[in-house]
PDB file of C-alpha atoms in Angstrom:
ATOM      1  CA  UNK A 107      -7.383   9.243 -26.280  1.00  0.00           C
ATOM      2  CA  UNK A 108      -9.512  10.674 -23.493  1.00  0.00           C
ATOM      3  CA  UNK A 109     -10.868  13.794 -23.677  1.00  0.00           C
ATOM      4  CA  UNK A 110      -9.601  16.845 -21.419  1.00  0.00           C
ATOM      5  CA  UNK A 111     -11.312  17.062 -17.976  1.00  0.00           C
ATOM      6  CA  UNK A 112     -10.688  20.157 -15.955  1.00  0.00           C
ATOM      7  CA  UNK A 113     -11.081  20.154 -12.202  1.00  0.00           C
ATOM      8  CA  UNK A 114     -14.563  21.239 -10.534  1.00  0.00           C
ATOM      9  CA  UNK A 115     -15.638  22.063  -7.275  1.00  0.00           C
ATOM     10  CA  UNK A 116     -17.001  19.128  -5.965  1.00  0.00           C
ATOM     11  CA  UNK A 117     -15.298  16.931  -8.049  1.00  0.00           C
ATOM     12  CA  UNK A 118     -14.178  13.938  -6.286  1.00  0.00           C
ATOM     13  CA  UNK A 119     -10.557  12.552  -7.515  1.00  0.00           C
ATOM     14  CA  UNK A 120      -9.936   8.743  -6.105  1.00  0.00           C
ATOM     15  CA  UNK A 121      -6.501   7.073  -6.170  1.00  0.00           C
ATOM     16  CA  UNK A 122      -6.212   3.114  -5.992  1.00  0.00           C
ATOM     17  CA  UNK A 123      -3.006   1.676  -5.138  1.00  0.00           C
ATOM     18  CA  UNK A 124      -1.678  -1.776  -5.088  1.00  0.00           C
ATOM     19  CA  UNK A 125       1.531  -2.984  -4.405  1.00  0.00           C
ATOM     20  CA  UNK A 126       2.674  -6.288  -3.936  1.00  0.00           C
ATOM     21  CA  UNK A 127       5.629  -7.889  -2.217  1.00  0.00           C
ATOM     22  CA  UNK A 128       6.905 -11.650  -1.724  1.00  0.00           C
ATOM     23  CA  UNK A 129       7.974 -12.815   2.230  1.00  0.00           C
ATOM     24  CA  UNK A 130      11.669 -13.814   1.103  1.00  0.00           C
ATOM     25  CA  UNK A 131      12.589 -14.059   5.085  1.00  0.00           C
ATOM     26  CA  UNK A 132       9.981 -14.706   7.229  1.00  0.00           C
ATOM     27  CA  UNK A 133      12.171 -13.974  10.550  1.00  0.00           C
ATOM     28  CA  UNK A 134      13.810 -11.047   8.521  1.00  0.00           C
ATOM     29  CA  UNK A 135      10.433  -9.859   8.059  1.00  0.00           C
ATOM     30  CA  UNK A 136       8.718 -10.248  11.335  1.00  0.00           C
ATOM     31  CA  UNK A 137      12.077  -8.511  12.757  1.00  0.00           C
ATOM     32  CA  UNK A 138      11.865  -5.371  10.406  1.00  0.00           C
ATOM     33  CA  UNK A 139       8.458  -4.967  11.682  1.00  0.00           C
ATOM     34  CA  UNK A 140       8.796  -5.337  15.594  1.00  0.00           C
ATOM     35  CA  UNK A 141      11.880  -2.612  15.074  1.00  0.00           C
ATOM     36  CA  UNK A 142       9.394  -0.238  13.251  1.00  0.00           C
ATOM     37  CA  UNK A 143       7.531  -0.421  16.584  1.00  0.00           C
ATOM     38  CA  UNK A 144      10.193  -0.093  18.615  1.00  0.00           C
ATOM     39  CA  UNK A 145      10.906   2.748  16.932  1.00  0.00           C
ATOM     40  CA  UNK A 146       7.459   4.413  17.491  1.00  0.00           C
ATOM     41  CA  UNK A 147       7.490   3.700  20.766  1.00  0.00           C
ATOM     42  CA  UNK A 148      10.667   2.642  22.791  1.00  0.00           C
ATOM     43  CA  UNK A 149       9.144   2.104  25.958  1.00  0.00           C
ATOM     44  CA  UNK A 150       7.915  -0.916  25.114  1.00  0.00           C
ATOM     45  CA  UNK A 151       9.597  -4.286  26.480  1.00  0.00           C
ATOM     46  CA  UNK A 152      10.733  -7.195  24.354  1.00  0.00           C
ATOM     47  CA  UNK A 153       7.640  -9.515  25.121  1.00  0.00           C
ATOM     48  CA  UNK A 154       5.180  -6.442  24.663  1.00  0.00           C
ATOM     49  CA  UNK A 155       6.478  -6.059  21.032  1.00  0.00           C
ATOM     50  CA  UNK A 156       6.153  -9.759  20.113  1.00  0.00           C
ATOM     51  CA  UNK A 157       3.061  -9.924  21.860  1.00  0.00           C
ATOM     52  CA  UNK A 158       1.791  -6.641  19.619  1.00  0.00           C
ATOM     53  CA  UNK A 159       3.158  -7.657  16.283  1.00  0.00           C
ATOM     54  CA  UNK A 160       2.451 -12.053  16.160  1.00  0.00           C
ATOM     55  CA  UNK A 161       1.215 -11.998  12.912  1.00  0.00           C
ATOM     56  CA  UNK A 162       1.153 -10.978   9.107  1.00  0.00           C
ATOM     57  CA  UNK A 163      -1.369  -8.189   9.889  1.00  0.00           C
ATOM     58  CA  UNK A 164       0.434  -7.025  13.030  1.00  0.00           C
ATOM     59  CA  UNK A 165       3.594  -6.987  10.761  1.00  0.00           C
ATOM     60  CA  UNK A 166       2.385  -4.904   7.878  1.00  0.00           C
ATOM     61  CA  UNK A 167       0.337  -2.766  10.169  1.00  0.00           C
ATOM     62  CA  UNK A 168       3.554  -1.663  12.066  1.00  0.00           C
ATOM     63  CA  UNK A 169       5.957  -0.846   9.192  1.00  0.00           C
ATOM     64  CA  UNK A 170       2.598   0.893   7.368  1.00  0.00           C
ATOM     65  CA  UNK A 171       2.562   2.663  10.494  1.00  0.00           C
ATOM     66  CA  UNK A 172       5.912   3.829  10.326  1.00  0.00           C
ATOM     67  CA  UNK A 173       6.926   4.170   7.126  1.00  0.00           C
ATOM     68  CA  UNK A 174       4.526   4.720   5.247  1.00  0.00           C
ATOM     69  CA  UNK A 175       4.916   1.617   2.871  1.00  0.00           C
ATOM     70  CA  UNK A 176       5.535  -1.635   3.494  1.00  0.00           C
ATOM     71  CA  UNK A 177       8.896  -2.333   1.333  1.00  0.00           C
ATOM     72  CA  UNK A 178      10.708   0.050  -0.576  1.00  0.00           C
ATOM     73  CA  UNK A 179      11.271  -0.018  -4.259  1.00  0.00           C
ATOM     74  CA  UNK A 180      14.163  -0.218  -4.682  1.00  0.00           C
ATOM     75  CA  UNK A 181      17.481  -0.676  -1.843  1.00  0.00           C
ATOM     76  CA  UNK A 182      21.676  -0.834  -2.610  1.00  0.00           C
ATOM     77  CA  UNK A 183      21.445   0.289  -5.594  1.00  0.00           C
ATOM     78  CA  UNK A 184      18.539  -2.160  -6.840  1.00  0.00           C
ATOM     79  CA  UNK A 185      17.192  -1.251 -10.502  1.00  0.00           C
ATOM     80  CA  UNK A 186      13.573  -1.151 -10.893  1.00  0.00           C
ATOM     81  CA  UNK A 187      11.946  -0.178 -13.824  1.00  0.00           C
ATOM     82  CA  UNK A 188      13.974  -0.470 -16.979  1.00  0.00           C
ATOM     83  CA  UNK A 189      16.708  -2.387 -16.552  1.00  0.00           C
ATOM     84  CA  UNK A 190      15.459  -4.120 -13.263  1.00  0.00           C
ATOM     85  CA  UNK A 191      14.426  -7.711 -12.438  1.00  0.00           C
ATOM     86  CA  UNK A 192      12.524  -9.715 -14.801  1.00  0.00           C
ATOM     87  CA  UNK A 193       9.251 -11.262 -13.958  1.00  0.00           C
ATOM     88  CA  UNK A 194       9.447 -14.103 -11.273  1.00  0.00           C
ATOM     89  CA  UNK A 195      12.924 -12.958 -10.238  1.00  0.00           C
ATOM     90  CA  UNK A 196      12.646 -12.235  -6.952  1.00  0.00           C
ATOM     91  CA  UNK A 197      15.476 -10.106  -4.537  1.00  0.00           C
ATOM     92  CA  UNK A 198      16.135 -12.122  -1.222  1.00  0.00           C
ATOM     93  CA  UNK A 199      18.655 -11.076   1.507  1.00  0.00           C
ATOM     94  CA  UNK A 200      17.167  -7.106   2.181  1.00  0.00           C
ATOM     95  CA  UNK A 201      16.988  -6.194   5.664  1.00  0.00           C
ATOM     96  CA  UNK A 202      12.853  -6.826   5.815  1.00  0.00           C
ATOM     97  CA  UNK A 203      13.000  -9.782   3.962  1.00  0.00           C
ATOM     98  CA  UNK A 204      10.560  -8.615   1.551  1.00  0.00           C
ATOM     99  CA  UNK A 205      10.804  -8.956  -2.762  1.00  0.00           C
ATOM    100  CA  UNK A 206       8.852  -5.476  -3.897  1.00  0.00           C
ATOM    101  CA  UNK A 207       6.962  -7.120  -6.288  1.00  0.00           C
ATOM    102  CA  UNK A 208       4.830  -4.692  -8.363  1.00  0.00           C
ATOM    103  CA  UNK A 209       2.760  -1.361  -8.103  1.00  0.00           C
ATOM    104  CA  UNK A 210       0.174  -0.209 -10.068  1.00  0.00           C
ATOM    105  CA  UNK A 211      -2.614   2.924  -9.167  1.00  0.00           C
ATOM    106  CA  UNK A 212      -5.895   3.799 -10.754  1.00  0.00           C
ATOM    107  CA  UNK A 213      -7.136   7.223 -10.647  1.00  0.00           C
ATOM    108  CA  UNK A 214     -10.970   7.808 -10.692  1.00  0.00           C
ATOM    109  CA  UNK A 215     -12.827  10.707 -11.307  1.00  0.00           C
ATOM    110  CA  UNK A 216     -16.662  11.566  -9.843  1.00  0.00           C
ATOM    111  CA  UNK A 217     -17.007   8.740  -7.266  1.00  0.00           C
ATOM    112  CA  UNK A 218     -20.672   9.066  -5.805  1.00  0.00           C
ATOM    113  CA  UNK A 219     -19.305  10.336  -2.702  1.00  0.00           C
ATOM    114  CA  UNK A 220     -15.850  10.556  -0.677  1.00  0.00           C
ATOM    115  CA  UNK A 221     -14.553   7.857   1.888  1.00  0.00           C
ATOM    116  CA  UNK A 222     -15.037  10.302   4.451  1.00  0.00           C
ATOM    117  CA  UNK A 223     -18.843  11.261   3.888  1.00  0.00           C
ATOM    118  CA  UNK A 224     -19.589   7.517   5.205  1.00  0.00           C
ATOM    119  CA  UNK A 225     -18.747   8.445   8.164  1.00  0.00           C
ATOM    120  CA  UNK A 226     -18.222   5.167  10.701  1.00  0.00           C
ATOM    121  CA  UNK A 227     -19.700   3.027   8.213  1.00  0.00           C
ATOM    122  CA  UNK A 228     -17.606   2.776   4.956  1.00  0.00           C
ATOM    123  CA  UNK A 229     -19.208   1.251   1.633  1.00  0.00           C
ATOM    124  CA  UNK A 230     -19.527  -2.907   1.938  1.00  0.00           C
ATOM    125  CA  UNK A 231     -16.880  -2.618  -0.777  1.00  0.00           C
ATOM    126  CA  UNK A 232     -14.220   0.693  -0.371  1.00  0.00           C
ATOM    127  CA  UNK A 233     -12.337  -0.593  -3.341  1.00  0.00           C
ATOM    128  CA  UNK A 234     -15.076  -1.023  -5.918  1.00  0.00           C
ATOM    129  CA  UNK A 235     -15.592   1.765  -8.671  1.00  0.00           C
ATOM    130  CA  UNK A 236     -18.505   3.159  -8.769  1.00  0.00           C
ATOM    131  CA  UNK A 237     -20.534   4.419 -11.755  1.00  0.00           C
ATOM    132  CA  UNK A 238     -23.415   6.780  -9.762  1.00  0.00           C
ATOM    133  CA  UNK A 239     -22.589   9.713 -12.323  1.00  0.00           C
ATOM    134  CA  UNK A 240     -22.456  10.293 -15.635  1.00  0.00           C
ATOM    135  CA  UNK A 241     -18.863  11.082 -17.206  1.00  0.00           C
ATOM    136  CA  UNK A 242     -16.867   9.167 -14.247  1.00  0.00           C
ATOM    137  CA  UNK A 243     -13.627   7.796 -15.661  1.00  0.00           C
ATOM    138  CA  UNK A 244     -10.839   5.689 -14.807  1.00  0.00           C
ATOM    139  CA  UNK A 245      -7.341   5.744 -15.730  1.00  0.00           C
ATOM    140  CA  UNK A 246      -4.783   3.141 -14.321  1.00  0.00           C
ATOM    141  CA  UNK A 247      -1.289   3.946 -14.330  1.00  0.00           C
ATOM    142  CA  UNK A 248       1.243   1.222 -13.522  1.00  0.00           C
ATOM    143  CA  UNK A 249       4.176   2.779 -11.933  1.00  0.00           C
TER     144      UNK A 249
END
């Protein structure tokens, strides 16, 4: 058991987050994602959309963009969690053609300084923990 840490001016609080899904439907997929443009900005022509979103990146970039997350948990009444698929199962035919395959975050307490005190040149490494001060902790939480 950890021991009780209270909040203190200064304090920086980090959250890590992965989450991990498997391309069931490549086309499905690459479809879901030009639509999320389209639906942040409708001007746009047919061509200009493929053109903007040819890729992976492109594709996760423009359902990030407008959702917030790149599949969600759980659709039709999937069950996640108890109860839910079993590892390796995988749930094809959804509308983005995407398997949610896992989430997990990590919080961290007393990183040596905050994302946005680097300014326009972010650590080599954003993801790496780092240890500068004494007490910092880490607690992952798989969701």
């Amino acid at each position: 058991m950890t021991d009780v840490v209270v909040p203190s001016a200064g304090m920086v609080i980090s959250i890590r987050t992965r989450r991990d899904v498997v391309v069931m439907d490549p086309d499905r997929f690459m479809a879901a994602a030009r639509q999320a443009l389209r639906d942040r900005h409708p001007g746009l022509t047919d061509a200009e959309v493929a053109e903007a979103v040819s890729d992976v990146y492109d594709a996760v970039h423009a359902l990030l963009d407008r959702d917030g997350t790149l599949a969600a948990d759980a659709v039709d009444g999937e069950l996640v969690g108890v109860g839910g698929r079993r590892p390796g199962v995988r749930v094809s035919g959804r509308p983005d053609g995407l398997s949610p395959a896992g989430w997990l975050q990590e919080v961290v307490l007393e990183d040596a300084q905050p994302l946005q005190d680097y300014g326009c040149f972010p650590p080599e490494d954003p993801f790496a923990v780092s240890r500068a001060r004494d007490g910092a902790e880490s607690s992952p939480r798989p969701e």
